[in-house]
Amino acid sequence: MKTLIGKKVGMTQIFDETGKVIPVTVIEAGPCLVAQVKSVETDGYNAIQLGYGDVKESKLNKPEKGHFAKAKLDLKKHLREFRMDSVDGVNVGDEIKVDTFVAGDRIDVQGTSKGKGFQGVIKRHGQSRGPMGHGSMYHRRPGSMGPTSTPGRVFKGKKLPGHMGRVTVTIQNLDVVKVDLDKNAILVKGSVPGAKGAILKLKTSVKA
């Protein structure tokens, strides 16, 4: 499985050989260092931990600095773990660059979606509004709360207003359109979660 950590730069568009417009997201990906290798024998599962982004020593706490000191690696700002089928041939200190992916690959991109604050049921759950005439007295409210005396409560899971966004989202089966090794950039067709500057996990698609 190919894996990498990246940062969302923004969206743009490019043209293919036939002149067709392709909307793409530019992701600054890697280089990443393998900070830890986990195996079934030692940890019960196979995984690798990647570090991304340079950081000052003063920005990390003692456990984080000790983690990198044990591996004898330069300090990194972000750590992410990736489950693997096998970790054979992967060693602590290995560097993974953007050229691990090539144009035509299918990848899954995981990130944290934009926070939208407290929202009502129309925006949060896509419910319909009531009549907008002044006499209806019912416009954007959530609707009936359910039974009265029996059972006398609102059932768990009812769709109500509340906090929206800022959750982990994975977009699957995105096409890699172009890879630029000089700029550590990967162009992915379509949109990915998060705002500009958001940290993303890139890996080979599980449903390709």
PDB file of C-alpha atoms in Angstrom:
ATOM      1  CA  MET A   1       0.000   0.000   0.000  1.00  0.00           C
ATOM      2  CA  LYS A   2       1.272   3.466  -0.931  1.00  0.00           C
ATOM      3  CA  THR A   3       0.918   6.070   1.831  1.00  0.00           C
ATOM      4  CA  LEU A   4       1.803   9.718   2.363  1.00  0.00           C
ATOM      5  CA  ILE A   5       0.929  12.772   4.454  1.00  0.00           C
ATOM      6  CA  GLY A   6       0.192  16.054   2.721  1.00  0.00           C
ATOM      7  CA  LYS A   7      -1.185  19.568   3.082  1.00  0.00           C
ATOM      8  CA  LYS A   8      -4.081  20.956   1.055  1.00  0.00           C
ATOM      9  CA  VAL A   9      -2.931  23.925  -1.036  1.00  0.00           C
ATOM     10  CA  GLY A  10      -6.173  24.662  -2.871  1.00  0.00           C
ATOM     11  CA  MET A  11      -8.166  23.940  -6.016  1.00  0.00           C
ATOM     12  CA  THR A  12      -7.497  24.865  -9.631  1.00  0.00           C
ATOM     13  CA  GLN A  13      -8.113  23.420 -13.076  1.00  0.00           C
ATOM     14  CA  ILE A  14      -5.940  21.931 -15.800  1.00  0.00           C
ATOM     15  CA  PHE A  15      -6.553  20.785 -19.370  1.00  0.00           C
ATOM     16  CA  ASP A  16      -5.939  17.300 -20.747  1.00  0.00           C
ATOM     17  CA  GLU A  17      -4.667  16.414 -24.243  1.00  0.00           C
ATOM     18  CA  THR A  18      -8.126  16.831 -25.763  1.00  0.00           C
ATOM     19  CA  GLY A  19      -8.678  20.245 -24.175  1.00  0.00           C
ATOM     20  CA  LYS A  20     -11.117  18.975 -21.555  1.00  0.00           C
ATOM     21  CA  VAL A  21     -11.131  20.893 -18.265  1.00  0.00           C
ATOM     22  CA  ILE A  22     -10.275  18.815 -15.176  1.00  0.00           C
ATOM     23  CA  PRO A  23     -10.934  20.310 -11.697  1.00  0.00           C
ATOM     24  CA  VAL A  24      -8.069  19.322  -9.403  1.00  0.00           C
ATOM     25  CA  THR A  25      -6.967  19.790  -5.812  1.00  0.00           C
ATOM     26  CA  VAL A  26      -3.282  20.578  -5.317  1.00  0.00           C
ATOM     27  CA  ILE A  27      -1.765  18.726  -2.355  1.00  0.00           C
ATOM     28  CA  GLU A  28       1.756  19.383  -1.088  1.00  0.00           C
ATOM     29  CA  ALA A  29       2.722  15.835  -0.106  1.00  0.00           C
ATOM     30  CA  GLY A  30       5.888  14.651   1.619  1.00  0.00           C
ATOM     31  CA  PRO A  31       8.673  14.097   1.959  1.00  0.00           C
ATOM     32  CA  CYS A  32       7.762  11.950   4.971  1.00  0.00           C
ATOM     33  CA  LEU A  33       9.979   9.971   7.322  1.00  0.00           C
ATOM     34  CA  VAL A  34       9.096   6.559   8.722  1.00  0.00           C
ATOM     35  CA  ALA A  35       9.123   7.256  12.464  1.00  0.00           C
ATOM     36  CA  GLN A  36       7.960   3.825  13.662  1.00  0.00           C
ATOM     37  CA  VAL A  37       7.230   0.380  12.266  1.00  0.00           C
ATOM     38  CA  LYS A  38       4.663  -1.802  14.019  1.00  0.00           C
ATOM     39  CA  SER A  39       4.322  -5.525  13.392  1.00  0.00           C
ATOM     40  CA  VAL A  40       2.015  -8.338  14.436  1.00  0.00           C
ATOM     41  CA  GLU A  41       4.746  -9.815  16.648  1.00  0.00           C
ATOM     42  CA  THR A  42       5.334  -6.667  18.709  1.00  0.00           C
ATOM     43  CA  ASP A  43       2.075  -4.692  18.479  1.00  0.00           C
ATOM     44  CA  GLY A  44      -0.570  -7.129  17.284  1.00  0.00           C
ATOM     45  CA  TYR A  45      -0.986  -5.486  13.853  1.00  0.00           C
ATOM     46  CA  ASN A  46       1.054  -4.180  10.940  1.00  0.00           C
ATOM     47  CA  ALA A  47       1.391  -0.415  10.555  1.00  0.00           C
ATOM     48  CA  ILE A  48       3.852   2.345   9.810  1.00  0.00           C
ATOM     49  CA  GLN A  49       3.970   5.779  11.415  1.00  0.00           C
ATOM     50  CA  LEU A  50       4.972   8.694   9.191  1.00  0.00           C
ATOM     51  CA  GLY A  51       6.265  12.101  10.234  1.00  0.00           C
ATOM     52  CA  TYR A  52       5.680  15.217   8.123  1.00  0.00           C
ATOM     53  CA  GLY A  53       6.656  18.875   8.341  1.00  0.00           C
ATOM     54  CA  ASP A  54       9.636  20.497  10.053  1.00  0.00           C
ATOM     55  CA  VAL A  55       9.105  21.996  13.494  1.00  0.00           C
ATOM     56  CA  LYS A  56      11.123  23.812  16.168  1.00  0.00           C
ATOM     57  CA  GLU A  57      12.187  21.787  19.177  1.00  0.00           C
ATOM     58  CA  SER A  58      10.413  24.260  21.480  1.00  0.00           C
ATOM     59  CA  LYS A  59       7.075  23.392  19.850  1.00  0.00           C
ATOM     60  CA  LEU A  60       7.142  19.733  20.955  1.00  0.00           C
ATOM     61  CA  ASN A  61       6.710  18.247  24.422  1.00  0.00           C
ATOM     62  CA  LYS A  62       9.134  15.813  26.065  1.00  0.00           C
ATOM     63  CA  PRO A  63       7.348  12.576  25.043  1.00  0.00           C
ATOM     64  CA  GLU A  64       7.256  13.715  21.402  1.00  0.00           C
ATOM     65  CA  LYS A  65      10.928  14.699  21.424  1.00  0.00           C
ATOM     66  CA  GLY A  66      11.811  11.391  23.086  1.00  0.00           C
ATOM     67  CA  HIS A  67       9.913   9.490  20.407  1.00  0.00           C
ATOM     68  CA  PHE A  68      12.067  11.026  17.672  1.00  0.00           C
ATOM     69  CA  ALA A  69      15.253  10.770  19.732  1.00  0.00           C
ATOM     70  CA  LYS A  70      14.699   7.018  20.171  1.00  0.00           C
ATOM     71  CA  ALA A  71      14.391   6.625  16.405  1.00  0.00           C
ATOM     72  CA  LYS A  72      17.336   9.026  15.842  1.00  0.00           C
ATOM     73  CA  LEU A  73      15.289  11.172  13.462  1.00  0.00           C
ATOM     74  CA  ASP A  74      14.785  14.866  12.831  1.00  0.00           C
ATOM     75  CA  LEU A  75      11.758  16.381  14.587  1.00  0.00           C
ATOM     76  CA  LYS A  76       8.495  16.407  12.647  1.00  0.00           C
ATOM     77  CA  LYS A  77       5.324  18.391  13.311  1.00  0.00           C
ATOM     78  CA  HIS A  78       2.706  15.814  12.278  1.00  0.00           C
ATOM     79  CA  LEU A  79       2.551  12.074  12.961  1.00  0.00           C
ATOM     80  CA  ARG A  80       0.053   9.753  11.278  1.00  0.00           C
ATOM     81  CA  GLU A  81      -0.308   5.981  11.380  1.00  0.00           C
ATOM     82  CA  PHE A  82      -1.232   3.782   8.424  1.00  0.00           C
ATOM     83  CA  ARG A  83      -2.379   0.155   8.718  1.00  0.00           C
ATOM     84  CA  MET A  84      -0.541  -2.132   6.298  1.00  0.00           C
ATOM     85  CA  ASP A  85      -0.944  -5.692   5.075  1.00  0.00           C
ATOM     86  CA  SER A  86       2.812  -6.166   5.396  1.00  0.00           C
ATOM     87  CA  VAL A  87       5.728  -4.080   6.653  1.00  0.00           C
ATOM     88  CA  ASP A  88       8.456  -6.146   5.011  1.00  0.00           C
ATOM     89  CA  GLY A  89      11.215  -3.960   3.624  1.00  0.00           C
ATOM     90  CA  VAL A  90      10.112  -0.850   5.541  1.00  0.00           C
ATOM     91  CA  ASN A  91      12.605   0.538   8.052  1.00  0.00           C
ATOM     92  CA  VAL A  92      12.658   3.432  10.511  1.00  0.00           C
ATOM     93  CA  GLY A  93      14.255   6.449   8.851  1.00  0.00           C
ATOM     94  CA  ASP A  94      13.128   5.623   5.318  1.00  0.00           C
ATOM     95  CA  GLU A  95      12.041   8.670   3.330  1.00  0.00           C
ATOM     96  CA  ILE A  96       8.849   8.520   1.280  1.00  0.00           C
ATOM     97  CA  LYS A  97       8.418  11.135  -1.434  1.00  0.00           C
ATOM     98  CA  VAL A  98       5.561  12.167  -3.678  1.00  0.00           C
ATOM     99  CA  ASP A  99       6.894   9.987  -6.509  1.00  0.00           C
ATOM    100  CA  THR A 100       5.508   6.969  -4.653  1.00  0.00           C
ATOM    101  CA  PHE A 101       2.307   7.866  -6.532  1.00  0.00           C
ATOM    102  CA  VAL A 102       2.036   8.131 -10.323  1.00  0.00           C
ATOM    103  CA  ALA A 103      -0.589   9.590 -12.643  1.00  0.00           C
ATOM    104  CA  GLY A 104      -3.459   7.145 -13.008  1.00  0.00           C
ATOM    105  CA  ASP A 105      -3.372   5.843  -9.430  1.00  0.00           C
ATOM    106  CA  ARG A 106      -6.584   5.690  -7.402  1.00  0.00           C
ATOM    107  CA  ILE A 107      -6.265   6.982  -3.830  1.00  0.00           C
ATOM    108  CA  ASP A 108      -8.335   7.618  -0.713  1.00  0.00           C
ATOM    109  CA  VAL A 109      -7.855  11.020   0.952  1.00  0.00           C
ATOM    110  CA  GLN A 110      -8.739  11.515   4.623  1.00  0.00           C
ATOM    111  CA  GLY A 111      -8.959  14.849   6.417  1.00  0.00           C
ATOM    112  CA  THR A 112     -11.005  16.971   8.813  1.00  0.00           C
ATOM    113  CA  SER A 113     -13.945  18.735   7.199  1.00  0.00           C
ATOM    114  CA  LYS A 114     -14.593  22.462   7.573  1.00  0.00           C
ATOM    115  CA  GLY A 115     -16.410  23.416  10.772  1.00  0.00           C
ATOM    116  CA  LYS A 116     -19.772  25.095  10.205  1.00  0.00           C
ATOM    117  CA  GLY A 117     -20.750  25.825  13.782  1.00  0.00           C
ATOM    118  CA  PHE A 118     -24.283  25.377  15.123  1.00  0.00           C
ATOM    119  CA  GLN A 119     -26.736  24.724  12.265  1.00  0.00           C
ATOM    120  CA  GLY A 120     -30.442  23.991  11.923  1.00  0.00           C
ATOM    121  CA  VAL A 121     -32.029  20.865  10.488  1.00  0.00           C
ATOM    122  CA  ILE A 122     -32.407  22.293   6.960  1.00  0.00           C
ATOM    123  CA  LYS A 123     -28.678  22.841   6.459  1.00  0.00           C
ATOM    124  CA  ARG A 124     -27.478  20.047   8.751  1.00  0.00           C
ATOM    125  CA  HIS A 125     -29.795  17.234   7.602  1.00  0.00           C
ATOM    126  CA  GLY A 126     -31.292  18.521   4.364  1.00  0.00           C
ATOM    127  CA  GLN A 127     -34.856  18.698   5.664  1.00  0.00           C
ATOM    128  CA  SER A 128     -37.557  20.760   3.937  1.00  0.00           C
ATOM    129  CA  ARG A 129     -38.919  24.044   5.268  1.00  0.00           C
ATOM    130  CA  GLY A 130     -42.538  24.863   5.965  1.00  0.00           C
ATOM    131  CA  PRO A 131     -44.683  27.386   4.057  1.00  0.00           C
ATOM    132  CA  MET A 132     -43.160  30.868   4.072  1.00  0.00           C
ATOM    133  CA  GLY A 133     -46.492  32.713   4.328  1.00  0.00           C
ATOM    134  CA  HIS A 134     -46.762  34.860   7.469  1.00  0.00           C
ATOM    135  CA  GLY A 135     -49.721  32.883   8.756  1.00  0.00           C
ATOM    136  CA  SER A 136     -48.077  29.470   8.679  1.00  0.00           C
ATOM    137  CA  MET A 137     -46.084  30.168  11.856  1.00  0.00           C
ATOM    138  CA  TYR A 138     -43.828  27.299  10.817  1.00  0.00           C
ATOM    139  CA  HIS A 139     -40.768  27.963   8.663  1.00  0.00           C
ATOM    140  CA  ARG A 140     -37.435  26.352   9.545  1.00  0.00           C
ATOM    141  CA  ARG A 141     -38.148  24.476  12.766  1.00  0.00           C
ATOM    142  CA  PRO A 142     -37.200  20.807  13.292  1.00  0.00           C
ATOM    143  CA  GLY A 143     -40.737  19.416  13.473  1.00  0.00           C
ATOM    144  CA  SER A 144     -42.623  17.167  15.862  1.00  0.00           C
ATOM    145  CA  MET A 145     -40.746  15.814  18.844  1.00  0.00           C
ATOM    146  CA  GLY A 146     -42.697  12.543  18.770  1.00  0.00           C
ATOM    147  CA  PRO A 147     -45.045  10.820  21.241  1.00  0.00           C
ATOM    148  CA  THR A 148     -46.565  12.600  24.233  1.00  0.00           C
ATOM    149  CA  SER A 149     -47.224  10.657  27.425  1.00  0.00           C
ATOM    150  CA  THR A 150     -45.906   7.338  26.089  1.00  0.00           C
ATOM    151  CA  PRO A 151     -42.970   6.988  26.099  1.00  0.00           C
ATOM    152  CA  GLY A 152     -42.783  10.667  27.028  1.00  0.00           C
ATOM    153  CA  ARG A 153     -39.313  11.275  25.675  1.00  0.00           C
ATOM    154  CA  VAL A 154     -37.426  11.994  22.458  1.00  0.00           C
ATOM    155  CA  PHE A 155     -35.835   8.895  20.929  1.00  0.00           C
ATOM    156  CA  LYS A 156     -32.069   8.799  20.545  1.00  0.00           C
ATOM    157  CA  GLY A 157     -30.845   9.640  17.066  1.00  0.00           C
ATOM    158  CA  LYS A 158     -33.546  12.149  16.185  1.00  0.00           C
ATOM    159  CA  LYS A 159     -32.243  14.641  13.656  1.00  0.00           C
ATOM    160  CA  LEU A 160     -32.069  17.978  15.456  1.00  0.00           C
ATOM    161  CA  PRO A 161     -30.067  21.223  15.219  1.00  0.00           C
ATOM    162  CA  GLY A 162     -26.499  21.029  16.497  1.00  0.00           C
ATOM    163  CA  HIS A 163     -22.814  21.236  15.720  1.00  0.00           C
ATOM    164  CA  MET A 164     -22.002  20.607  12.063  1.00  0.00           C
ATOM    165  CA  GLY A 165     -18.692  19.823  10.397  1.00  0.00           C
ATOM    166  CA  ARG A 166     -15.161  19.406  11.771  1.00  0.00           C
ATOM    167  CA  VAL A 167     -15.331  15.616  11.586  1.00  0.00           C
ATOM    168  CA  THR A 168     -13.014  13.078   9.963  1.00  0.00           C
ATOM    169  CA  VAL A 169     -14.040  12.498   6.349  1.00  0.00           C
ATOM    170  CA  THR A 170     -12.598  10.086   3.786  1.00  0.00           C
ATOM    171  CA  ILE A 171     -13.115  10.657   0.056  1.00  0.00           C
ATOM    172  CA  GLN A 172     -12.566   7.413  -1.843  1.00  0.00           C
ATOM    173  CA  ASN A 173     -11.407   6.530  -5.350  1.00  0.00           C
ATOM    174  CA  LEU A 174      -9.897   9.858  -6.404  1.00  0.00           C
ATOM    175  CA  ASP A 175      -7.781   9.876  -9.573  1.00  0.00           C
ATOM    176  CA  VAL A 176      -4.182  11.104  -9.438  1.00  0.00           C
ATOM    177  CA  VAL A 177      -3.927  13.419 -12.452  1.00  0.00           C
ATOM    178  CA  LYS A 178      -0.328  14.622 -12.148  1.00  0.00           C
ATOM    179  CA  VAL A 179       2.690  14.333  -9.841  1.00  0.00           C
ATOM    180  CA  ASP A 180       5.303  17.103  -9.618  1.00  0.00           C
ATOM    181  CA  LEU A 181       8.422  15.836  -7.861  1.00  0.00           C
ATOM    182  CA  ASP A 182      10.222  19.211  -7.979  1.00  0.00           C
ATOM    183  CA  LYS A 183       7.446  20.930  -6.000  1.00  0.00           C
ATOM    184  CA  ASN A 184       6.408  17.882  -3.942  1.00  0.00           C
ATOM    185  CA  ALA A 185       2.916  18.351  -5.371  1.00  0.00           C
ATOM    186  CA  ILE A 186       0.242  15.874  -6.327  1.00  0.00           C
ATOM    187  CA  LEU A 187      -2.828  16.897  -8.330  1.00  0.00           C
ATOM    188  CA  VAL A 188      -5.975  14.932  -7.497  1.00  0.00           C
ATOM    189  CA  LYS A 189      -9.176  15.092  -9.538  1.00  0.00           C
ATOM    190  CA  GLY A 190     -12.053  16.580  -7.556  1.00  0.00           C
ATOM    191  CA  SER A 191     -12.278  17.979  -4.038  1.00  0.00           C
ATOM    192  CA  VAL A 192     -10.868  16.752  -0.721  1.00  0.00           C
ATOM    193  CA  PRO A 193     -11.929  17.475   2.888  1.00  0.00           C
ATOM    194  CA  GLY A 194     -10.808  20.494   4.868  1.00  0.00           C
ATOM    195  CA  ALA A 195      -9.788  24.092   4.382  1.00  0.00           C
ATOM    196  CA  LYS A 196      -6.594  25.320   2.754  1.00  0.00           C
ATOM    197  CA  GLY A 197      -3.630  24.191   4.819  1.00  0.00           C
ATOM    198  CA  ALA A 198      -5.446  21.145   6.234  1.00  0.00           C
ATOM    199  CA  ILE A 199      -3.363  18.033   6.893  1.00  0.00           C
ATOM    200  CA  LEU A 200      -4.400  15.023   4.785  1.00  0.00           C
ATOM    201  CA  LYS A 201      -3.698  11.290   4.753  1.00  0.00           C
ATOM    202  CA  LEU A 202      -3.202   9.790   1.307  1.00  0.00           C
ATOM    203  CA  LYS A 203      -3.221   6.054   0.673  1.00  0.00           C
ATOM    204  CA  THR A 204      -3.960   3.551  -2.054  1.00  0.00           C
ATOM    205  CA  SER A 205      -7.683   3.176  -2.577  1.00  0.00           C
ATOM    206  CA  VAL A 206      -9.216   0.134  -0.890  1.00  0.00           C
ATOM    207  CA  LYS A 207     -11.976  -0.079  -3.524  1.00  0.00           C
ATOM    208  CA  ALA A 208      -9.989   0.655  -6.665  1.00  0.00           C
TER     209      ALA A 208
END
